[in-house]
Amino acid sequence: MNKLSLGGKAASSRVNPWVDPSFLDLPAESFSLSGKRKGNKSSGSKSELKVPRKRKGEASGSHLLNESGQRDQDEPWVDRYAPRSQAELAVHKKKTEEVENWLRIHTNTSKGGILLLTGPSGCGKTATVQVLSLELGLRVQEWSNPTNLEAYSSSQHEWRMNSVLYSSQVTQFQEFLLRANKYNCLKMAGDGQATDRKIILVEDFPNQFYRQPGSLHDILRCFVKSSRCPLVFIVSDSLSGDSSSRFLFPREVQEELGICHISFNPVAPTTMMKVLTSISTQEAGKSCGRICVPDQAVLEALCSGSSGDIRSAINSLQFTSYPDTSLENVWRLKKNKSVSSLGRAVSRTNQRKKKSKQTKDREEEQAIGGKDASLFLFRALGKILHCKRESPESTEGVPEAALPSHISHHHREPLLIDPELVVERSHMSGEFFNLYLHQNYLDFFSEVEDVDRASEYLSDADLLTADWTSRSVMGNYGFSVATRGLLHSNSQQVSVGFKPLHKPNWLLVNKKHRENSLAAQSLFRSFCLTPVSLQTELLPYLAKLTNPMRNQAQITFIQDVGQMSLRRFPGRLKLETLTDKEPGQLQMDSEEEEENKEKESQGEAEDSLPASQPQPTSNQALLEEKDLIIEEYISD
Amino acid sequence: MSLWVDKYRPSSLGKLDYHKDQAAQLKNLVQCGDFPHLLVYGPSGAGKKTRIMCLLRELYGAGVEKLRIEHQTVVAPSKKKIEINTIASNYHLEVNASDAGNQDRVVIQELIKTVAQSQQIQSSTQREFKVVLLTEVDRLTKDAQHALRRTMEKYMGTCRLILCSTSTSKVIGPIRSRCLAIRVPLPSTEEVCSVLTSVCKKEGLLLPPELAKQISDKAGRNLRKALLMCEACRVQQYPFSVDQNVPETDWEVYLRETANAIVSQQSPQRLMEVRARLYELLTHCIPPDIIMKGLVQELLSNCDGQLKTEVAHMAAYYEHRLQLGSKAIYHLEAFTAKFMAIYKKFMEDGLDAMMF
């Protein structure tokens, strides 16, 4: 292979060229990973960066456009190829428009507003704001957490001696907002065309707000009253369930303060491919062979491995592009594999097979620069409950060991999913996942016999995890039994269409049961009864007796618990619908699947065009898939 | 005004209304001065607790009736604080250790130790031992029961245990062999009727014998329940009429409707409704095993003879799992689904047989 030899040569002439750059200028450049964040700041002289990070008005201007030529070769590509216009943004057009409209409306009137941008990391939230503010001629004033904390702790003394008042981050934040809102920047001679219109950007929240979101809300309430310029918050969704955007900006507060919430999706693979391809071709042109350009398959692997995080994708692209023997080998091996598998896949007409193949490859290749793919709970549940199997025709050619006749009713077509993987990616413990399954599985069954078997499997799963000493080990078996049991016992495979999913009631019911039992015992202690007879005999009859010796608490308790309304449908339990983005998981798969389908259909239509080429219709495709997704979500 | 159940509770062994032979035996036991640990068992509402209290009164005199409710805190070796309610007099201490859940072992050891280590003040005039009354022994963990075995021997000198449980099947062998087992069976229908009539007479009411019989049947000879029912009847209507319908508890009615819903239709949607009803029962403090039991009884009454064995078998199977498992709803629902499947198949087979 041509590339390999090149890489080898380069490696022998230069020692580890890919390591040097990112660490050489570390102090000046700060972290390369966060490079995109500071895309604007790193422009101009480097000394500027040595200024302690403290509220700085971002310098925005045209110089950003023309300096890329004299930039250092070793600058992170994330910075070098930061988007400069709306067209370059790897964000869906509609989203950009949405943000743009908001900015236009709120900057033209002098009445400010609050915008909240959320989305997984690396989906282009900050880039969108920066590009838009550039195009609209807005000055971005960004808050970043002051770092004077260590100075404070190391020499408390001095601080007091110097009578410099130390103020908390929260106060500083408040002051910042106040000032940024009230006063304009001084007009310097250099930036002539700087406008007085500006937006305030907050990405970095003082820690205190995570402890007491209330203080943030108070500050914002003050701000809203007197606000003159728009305030933009950017919050990344986290995977680990505790979504900070929900925590910092609960729905009531959003409504109260009139916060406009725009949520970003992970970058779609087609867009990502476009960006990656253009970057790699540009680099190849520039470097004249010094950099080995990864081929299409590698780009695809990168693209899928990053699960919609364009920053990490570009970083790993740079990482892979620098020639190094050992690394090159790794990638070559993988490349070969993936190339061959891709070739195989394209030639196949069976869509399903292809997809599963590709997912398999994808999993193998996340070793470098890959990000863990994850699933929304909503998706994960859907995958199990909808029970997608291969269609029987697809397997006709494959010689299969048929089951003997007496157990032939247990025959099922191969699954399209791997249940264990689904659960793992849902970021849930198996037990909780089972509860969710249990809450929702009945809607997907049509036969009582199937339900019987399924419920038995769920019962088995619970039994496996019952003993707390072995729970950590048995938990995995528990969800395997439950998910596979459900999948197996759903023999009819009726397509049920869209069904809303619900959160499990059990936790609430169980909590209530315990609370009520405890309350019963403490309120009616004087009867000296065992809990069981108290709850099943005494309480219900007390409700029927007119016994004046009870106090108020007892009376209300008896009315609540002792009596049961004999209505047909109990009204006490409300089904809580599971929303699509339940605890901040990545919404990867929907887009990916749609994407794949799109590709496959195209591949079928015109076989000559390799599926991985940057496709002229990708924008159209994106639009379509977006619509699909939106539709789906509206219905719940 | 207290409940009839409490108001007319007999307070001495001589006044007990039924099982008089047993009462006499207990009296003799106490009169010889000393007695072994006791294990009193029998179904709920048979009068175990009443009998024990009578026995204690026989032992210590009226002082034992001055009860005080105490809130005790026991510190486990893991520094975890366990709070537990006890009922105590100067002579005895009543604990339901199963309230402490998993930590019941610590509670038992600590409480018995503190009681046993303090001597009676005037041992000349009183018994030289105190009594610890443990209720719901069958709900204790195995761990606690083994701890109890050791404790029983150790403090035999200063303390007697009276264990109270509904069945001995969950009490480990070593404990059973260390205790004198006393079974308190349910009173017969006639005995229940006579108690009801005498209570009504004391209240100045006239209870028709037919109604008394009806109450006794409905209560399943559970005397506590019968008395509560009787009092509810009184609230409902007085003078009593013979065909007055005896008020049942809401949850029993609810459970019966649930069972009817299961029998009338077998489909996943129906199972969903049943699940909601089960949840409703659980939030009303009805323990899952009682729900299971009640459900089976109601379902069996709707079943054909052939089905009964199978249904009972499945019920036992899932009830066992219910005890072992951690989340009751899985097993309750699995049983319901099983019943639905069995019942549906049975009905379809029956239909087929009719056709040919």
mmCIF file of N, CA, C and O in Angstrom, chain A residues 343-408:
data_model
loop_
_atom_site.group_PDB
_atom_site.id
_atom_site.type_symbol
_atom_site.label_atom_id
_atom_site.label_comp_id
_atom_site.label_asym_id
_atom_site.label_seq_id
_atom_site.Cartn_x
_atom_site.Cartn_y
_atom_site.Cartn_z
ATOM 1 N N GLY A 343 -17.411 -3.661 1.416
ATOM 2 C CA GLY A 343 -17.628 -4.151 0.065
ATOM 3 C C GLY A 343 -18.674 -5.247 0.059
ATOM 4 O O GLY A 343 -19.608 -5.250 -0.742
ATOM 5 N N ARG A 344 -18.504 -6.111 0.990
ATOM 6 C CA ARG A 344 -19.453 -7.194 1.109
ATOM 7 C C ARG A 344 -20.867 -6.639 1.312
ATOM 8 O O ARG A 344 -21.822 -7.044 0.709
ATOM 9 N N ALA A 345 -20.879 -5.695 2.227
ATOM 10 C CA ALA A 345 -22.178 -5.177 2.620
ATOM 11 C C ALA A 345 -22.889 -4.530 1.444
ATOM 12 O O ALA A 345 -24.083 -4.727 1.253
ATOM 13 N N VAL A 346 -22.122 -3.765 0.666
ATOM 14 C CA VAL A 346 -22.769 -3.057 -0.432
ATOM 15 C C VAL A 346 -23.333 -4.036 -1.440
ATOM 16 O O VAL A 346 -24.423 -3.865 -1.970
ATOM 17 N N SER A 347 -22.569 -5.084 -1.655
ATOM 18 C CA SER A 347 -23.002 -6.014 -2.675
ATOM 19 C C SER A 347 -24.269 -6.760 -2.277
ATOM 20 O O SER A 347 -24.988 -7.276 -3.113
ATOM 21 N N ARG A 348 -24.509 -6.786 -1.049
ATOM 22 C CA ARG A 348 -25.706 -7.499 -0.607
ATOM 23 C C ARG A 348 -26.964 -6.723 -0.909
ATOM 24 O O ARG A 348 -27.008 -5.512 -0.764
ATOM 25 N N THR A 349 -27.956 -7.417 -1.240
ATOM 26 C CA THR A 349 -29.209 -6.715 -1.460
ATOM 27 C C THR A 349 -30.056 -6.686 -0.202
ATOM 28 O O THR A 349 -30.907 -5.828 -0.011
ATOM 29 N N ASN A 350 -29.768 -7.592 0.649
ATOM 30 C CA ASN A 350 -30.576 -7.663 1.865
ATOM 31 C C ASN A 350 -30.226 -6.512 2.793
ATOM 32 O O ASN A 350 -29.138 -6.414 3.300
ATOM 33 N N GLN A 351 -31.181 -5.675 3.013
ATOM 34 C CA GLN A 351 -30.897 -4.486 3.808
ATOM 35 C C GLN A 351 -30.590 -4.824 5.250
ATOM 36 O O GLN A 351 -29.661 -4.320 5.840
ATOM 37 N N ARG A 352 -31.389 -5.671 5.786
ATOM 38 C CA ARG A 352 -31.271 -5.976 7.202
ATOM 39 C C ARG A 352 -29.890 -6.493 7.549
ATOM 40 O O ARG A 352 -29.226 -6.034 8.441
ATOM 41 N N LYS A 353 -29.497 -7.478 6.782
ATOM 42 C CA LYS A 353 -28.207 -8.107 7.009
ATOM 43 C C LYS A 353 -27.117 -7.072 7.037
ATOM 44 O O LYS A 353 -26.256 -7.052 7.880
ATOM 45 N N LYS A 354 -27.209 -6.184 6.080
ATOM 46 C CA LYS A 354 -26.168 -5.204 5.918
ATOM 47 C C LYS A 354 -26.068 -4.339 7.161
ATOM 48 O O LYS A 354 -24.985 -4.062 7.662
ATOM 49 N N LYS A 355 -27.205 -3.982 7.601
ATOM 50 C CA LYS A 355 -27.189 -3.077 8.739
ATOM 51 C C LYS A 355 -26.544 -3.732 9.958
ATOM 52 O O LYS A 355 -25.713 -3.147 10.630
ATOM 53 N N SER A 356 -26.940 -4.953 10.178
ATOM 54 C CA SER A 356 -26.389 -5.614 11.360
ATOM 55 C C SER A 356 -24.884 -5.793 11.217
ATOM 56 O O SER A 356 -24.125 -5.648 12.155
ATOM 57 N N LYS A 357 -24.474 -6.059 9.987
ATOM 58 C CA LYS A 357 -23.054 -6.194 9.733
ATOM 59 C C LYS A 357 -22.330 -4.896 10.082
ATOM 60 O O LYS A 357 -21.318 -4.866 10.746
ATOM 61 N N GLN A 358 -22.913 -3.841 9.602
ATOM 62 C CA GLN A 358 -22.261 -2.560 9.822
ATOM 63 C C GLN A 358 -22.194 -2.212 11.298
ATOM 64 O O GLN A 358 -21.199 -1.690 11.765
ATOM 65 N N THR A 359 -23.233 -2.502 11.975
ATOM 66 C CA THR A 359 -23.179 -2.191 13.399
ATOM 67 C C THR A 359 -22.088 -2.988 14.059
ATOM 68 O O THR A 359 -21.403 -2.507 14.944
ATOM 69 N N LYS A 360 -21.922 -4.193 13.596
ATOM 70 C CA LYS A 360 -20.873 -5.006 14.197
ATOM 71 C C LYS A 360 -19.507 -4.382 13.965
ATOM 72 O O LYS A 360 -18.700 -4.261 14.857
ATOM 73 N N ASP A 361 -19.292 -3.986 12.736
ATOM 74 C CA ASP A 361 -18.011 -3.366 12.417
ATOM 75 C C ASP A 361 -17.797 -2.134 13.276
ATOM 76 O O ASP A 361 -16.726 -1.887 13.780
ATOM 77 N N ARG A 362 -18.866 -1.397 13.374
ATOM 78 C CA ARG A 362 -18.768 -0.155 14.106
ATOM 79 C C ARG A 362 -18.276 -0.403 15.529
ATOM 80 O O ARG A 362 -17.463 0.306 16.061
ATOM 81 N N GLU A 363 -18.802 -1.453 16.095
ATOM 82 C CA GLU A 363 -18.410 -1.704 17.465
ATOM 83 C C GLU A 363 -16.937 -2.057 17.592
ATOM 84 O O GLU A 363 -16.287 -1.718 18.553
ATOM 85 N N GLU A 364 -16.445 -2.739 16.569
ATOM 86 C CA GLU A 364 -15.045 -3.127 16.649
ATOM 87 C C GLU A 364 -14.120 -1.926 16.582
ATOM 88 O O GLU A 364 -13.040 -1.923 17.128
ATOM 89 N N GLU A 365 -14.562 -0.908 15.884
ATOM 90 C CA GLU A 365 -13.609 0.131 15.540
ATOM 91 C C GLU A 365 -13.663 1.368 16.416
ATOM 92 O O GLU A 365 -13.255 2.432 16.020
ATOM 93 N N GLN A 366 -14.142 1.213 17.570
ATOM 94 C CA GLN A 366 -14.176 2.378 18.426
ATOM 95 C C GLN A 366 -12.958 2.472 19.320
ATOM 96 O O GLN A 366 -12.931 3.233 20.265
ATOM 97 N N ALA A 367 -11.960 1.672 18.976
ATOM 98 C CA ALA A 367 -10.806 1.603 19.861
ATOM 99 C C ALA A 367 -10.112 2.934 20.005
ATOM 100 O O ALA A 367 -9.745 3.344 21.101
ATOM 101 N N ILE A 368 -9.951 3.655 18.906
ATOM 102 C CA ILE A 368 -9.215 4.916 18.980
ATOM 103 C C ILE A 368 -10.171 6.072 18.747
ATOM 104 O O ILE A 368 -10.916 6.090 17.775
ATOM 105 N N GLY A 369 -10.105 7.003 19.650
ATOM 106 C CA GLY A 369 -10.894 8.210 19.458
ATOM 107 C C GLY A 369 -12.374 7.970 19.430
ATOM 108 O O GLY A 369 -13.147 8.811 19.049
ATOM 109 N N GLY A 370 -12.772 6.805 19.799
ATOM 110 C CA GLY A 370 -14.203 6.497 19.747
ATOM 111 C C GLY A 370 -14.906 6.952 20.999
ATOM 112 O O GLY A 370 -14.312 7.119 22.049
ATOM 113 N N LYS A 371 -16.156 7.138 20.860
ATOM 114 C CA LYS A 371 -16.958 7.561 21.991
ATOM 115 C C LYS A 371 -17.954 6.448 22.214
ATOM 116 O O LYS A 371 -18.397 5.807 21.265
ATOM 117 N N ASP A 372 -18.288 6.200 23.444
ATOM 118 C CA ASP A 372 -19.266 5.148 23.687
ATOM 119 C C ASP A 372 -20.597 5.551 23.108
ATOM 120 O O ASP A 372 -21.121 6.608 23.416
ATOM 121 N N ALA A 373 -21.106 4.677 22.308
ATOM 122 C CA ALA A 373 -22.441 4.956 21.794
ATOM 123 C C ALA A 373 -23.430 4.693 22.905
ATOM 124 O O ALA A 373 -23.196 3.887 23.780
ATOM 125 N N SER A 374 -24.498 5.412 22.895
ATOM 126 C CA SER A 374 -25.484 5.126 23.909
ATOM 127 C C SER A 374 -26.866 5.353 23.345
ATOM 128 O O SER A 374 -27.047 5.921 22.286
ATOM 129 N N LEU A 375 -27.813 4.866 24.067
ATOM 130 C CA LEU A 375 -29.183 4.890 23.587
ATOM 131 C C LEU A 375 -30.055 5.633 24.573
ATOM 132 O O LEU A 375 -29.850 5.550 25.764
ATOM 133 N N PHE A 376 -31.026 6.323 24.068
ATOM 134 C CA PHE A 376 -32.049 6.817 24.975
ATOM 135 C C PHE A 376 -32.817 5.627 25.508
ATOM 136 O O PHE A 376 -33.018 4.643 24.811
ATOM 137 N N LEU A 377 -33.265 5.785 26.710
ATOM 138 C CA LEU A 377 -34.061 4.729 27.318
ATOM 139 C C LEU A 377 -35.259 4.401 26.441
ATOM 140 O O LEU A 377 -35.615 3.250 26.228
ATOM 141 N N PHE A 378 -35.853 5.449 25.921
ATOM 142 C CA PHE A 378 -37.006 5.303 25.053
ATOM 143 C C PHE A 378 -36.698 4.368 23.892
ATOM 144 O O PHE A 378 -37.446 3.450 23.574
ATOM 145 N N ARG A 379 -35.548 4.605 23.273
ATOM 146 C CA ARG A 379 -35.132 3.779 22.150
ATOM 147 C C ARG A 379 -34.856 2.356 22.590
ATOM 148 O O ARG A 379 -35.233 1.400 21.938
ATOM 149 N N ALA A 380 -34.124 2.277 23.706
ATOM 150 C CA ALA A 380 -33.698 0.961 24.171
ATOM 151 C C ALA A 380 -34.913 0.094 24.454
ATOM 152 O O ALA A 380 -34.973 -1.069 24.048
ATOM 153 N N LEU A 381 -35.882 0.662 25.131
ATOM 154 C CA LEU A 381 -37.092 -0.094 25.437
ATOM 155 C C LEU A 381 -37.790 -0.496 24.148
ATOM 156 O O LEU A 381 -38.233 -1.631 23.998
ATOM 157 N N GLY A 382 -37.846 0.450 23.239
ATOM 158 C CA GLY A 382 -38.495 0.157 21.970
ATOM 159 C C GLY A 382 -37.827 -0.994 21.261
ATOM 160 O O GLY A 382 -38.484 -1.861 20.710
ATOM 161 N N LYS A 383 -36.522 -1.031 21.327
ATOM 162 C CA LYS A 383 -35.797 -2.090 20.648
ATOM 163 C C LYS A 383 -36.173 -3.455 21.192
ATOM 164 O O LYS A 383 -36.290 -4.410 20.458
ATOM 165 N N ILE A 384 -36.300 -3.530 22.512
ATOM 166 C CA ILE A 384 -36.667 -4.818 23.100
ATOM 167 C C ILE A 384 -38.142 -5.120 22.840
ATOM 168 O O ILE A 384 -38.505 -6.217 22.425
ATOM 169 N N LEU A 385 -38.971 -4.128 23.078
ATOM 170 C CA LEU A 385 -40.400 -4.398 23.057
ATOM 171 C C LEU A 385 -40.931 -4.644 21.648
ATOM 172 O O LEU A 385 -41.804 -5.473 21.441
ATOM 173 N N HIS A 386 -40.389 -3.925 20.693
ATOM 174 C CA HIS A 386 -40.900 -4.120 19.336
ATOM 175 C C HIS A 386 -40.405 -5.415 18.724
ATOM 176 O O HIS A 386 -40.967 -5.888 17.743
ATOM 177 N N CYS A 387 -39.354 -5.947 19.297
ATOM 178 C CA CYS A 387 -38.947 -7.319 18.962
ATOM 179 C C CYS A 387 -38.747 -7.507 17.473
ATOM 180 O O CYS A 387 -39.447 -8.265 16.828
ATOM 181 N N LYS A 388 -37.819 -6.783 16.919
ATOM 182 C CA LYS A 388 -37.592 -6.904 15.482
ATOM 183 C C LYS A 388 -36.747 -8.143 15.191
ATOM 184 O O LYS A 388 -35.702 -8.334 15.782
ATOM 185 N N ARG A 389 -37.241 -8.917 14.284
ATOM 186 C CA ARG A 389 -36.486 -10.094 13.872
ATOM 187 C C ARG A 389 -36.274 -10.052 12.371
ATOM 188 O O ARG A 389 -36.970 -9.337 11.653
ATOM 189 N N GLU A 390 -35.344 -10.873 11.938
ATOM 190 C CA GLU A 390 -35.131 -10.930 10.509
ATOM 191 C C GLU A 390 -36.351 -11.547 9.852
ATOM 192 O O GLU A 390 -36.995 -12.430 10.410
ATOM 193 N N SER A 391 -36.645 -11.076 8.673
ATOM 194 C CA SER A 391 -37.794 -11.671 7.982
ATOM 195 C C SER A 391 -37.397 -13.056 7.511
ATOM 196 O O SER A 391 -36.240 -13.300 7.177
ATOM 197 N N PRO A 392 -38.345 -13.975 7.511
ATOM 198 C CA PRO A 392 -38.021 -15.377 7.226
ATOM 199 C C PRO A 392 -37.389 -15.565 5.853
ATOM 200 O O PRO A 392 -36.558 -16.447 5.680
ATOM 201 N N GLU A 393 -37.745 -14.733 4.872
ATOM 202 C CA GLU A 393 -37.195 -14.942 3.514
ATOM 203 C C GLU A 393 -35.690 -14.762 3.505
ATOM 204 O O GLU A 393 -34.978 -15.404 2.756
ATOM 205 N N SER A 394 -35.250 -13.848 4.349
ATOM 206 C CA SER A 394 -33.846 -13.471 4.268
ATOM 207 C C SER A 394 -32.928 -14.629 4.626
ATOM 208 O O SER A 394 -31.786 -14.654 4.224
ATOM 209 N N THR A 395 -33.413 -15.540 5.396
ATOM 210 C CA THR A 395 -32.533 -16.617 5.836
ATOM 211 C C THR A 395 -32.684 -17.880 5.006
ATOM 212 O O THR A 395 -32.128 -18.906 5.341
ATOM 213 N N GLU A 396 -33.418 -17.809 3.944
ATOM 214 C CA GLU A 396 -33.734 -19.041 3.233
ATOM 215 C C GLU A 396 -32.479 -19.723 2.696
ATOM 216 O O GLU A 396 -32.376 -20.932 2.702
ATOM 217 N N GLY A 397 -31.542 -18.917 2.224
ATOM 218 C CA GLY A 397 -30.367 -19.513 1.616
ATOM 219 C C GLY A 397 -29.456 -20.194 2.624
ATOM 220 O O GLY A 397 -28.735 -21.113 2.324
ATOM 221 N N VAL A 398 -29.525 -19.713 3.866
ATOM 222 C CA VAL A 398 -28.597 -20.215 4.876
ATOM 223 C C VAL A 398 -29.082 -21.571 5.384
ATOM 224 O O VAL A 398 -30.208 -21.701 5.830
ATOM 225 N N PRO A 399 -28.237 -22.555 5.295
ATOM 226 C CA PRO A 399 -28.650 -23.852 5.854
ATOM 227 C C PRO A 399 -28.704 -23.750 7.374
ATOM 228 O O PRO A 399 -27.745 -23.345 8.021
ATOM 229 N N GLU A 400 -29.830 -24.062 7.909
ATOM 230 C CA GLU A 400 -29.989 -23.861 9.344
ATOM 231 C C GLU A 400 -30.388 -25.160 10.011
ATOM 232 O O GLU A 400 -31.167 -25.937 9.447
ATOM 233 N N ALA A 401 -29.855 -25.385 11.145
ATOM 234 C CA ALA A 401 -30.246 -26.581 11.885
ATOM 235 C C ALA A 401 -31.652 -26.370 12.408
ATOM 236 O O ALA A 401 -31.874 -25.526 13.269
ATOM 237 N N ALA A 402 -32.580 -27.095 11.854
ATOM 238 C CA ALA A 402 -33.961 -26.915 12.283
ATOM 239 C C ALA A 402 -34.177 -27.622 13.606
ATOM 240 O O ALA A 402 -33.533 -28.622 13.909
ATOM 241 N N LEU A 403 -35.058 -27.062 14.395
ATOM 242 C CA LEU A 403 -35.351 -27.672 15.684
ATOM 243 C C LEU A 403 -36.154 -28.938 15.452
ATOM 244 O O LEU A 403 -36.934 -29.032 14.497
ATOM 245 N N PRO A 404 -35.967 -29.931 16.322
ATOM 246 C CA PRO A 404 -36.800 -31.131 16.215
ATOM 247 C C PRO A 404 -38.280 -30.766 16.378
ATOM 248 O O PRO A 404 -38.615 -29.740 16.964
ATOM 249 N N SER A 405 -39.117 -31.608 15.874
ATOM 250 C CA SER A 405 -40.521 -31.228 15.748
ATOM 251 C C SER A 405 -41.189 -30.929 17.085
ATOM 252 O O SER A 405 -42.041 -30.056 17.184
ATOM 253 N N HIS A 406 -40.779 -31.642 18.133
ATOM 254 C CA HIS A 406 -41.510 -31.443 19.384
ATOM 255 C C HIS A 406 -41.210 -30.099 20.030
ATOM 256 O O HIS A 406 -41.962 -29.645 20.887
ATOM 257 N N ILE A 407 -40.131 -29.450 19.649
ATOM 258 C CA ILE A 407 -39.904 -28.119 20.198
ATOM 259 C C ILE A 407 -39.901 -27.068 19.101
ATOM 260 O O ILE A 407 -39.397 -25.978 19.274
ATOM 261 N N SER A 408 -40.461 -27.446 17.976
ATOM 262 C CA SER A 408 -40.381 -26.519 16.842
ATOM 263 C C SER A 408 -41.151 -25.233 17.105
ATOM 264 O O SER A 408 -40.897 -24.213 16.475
#
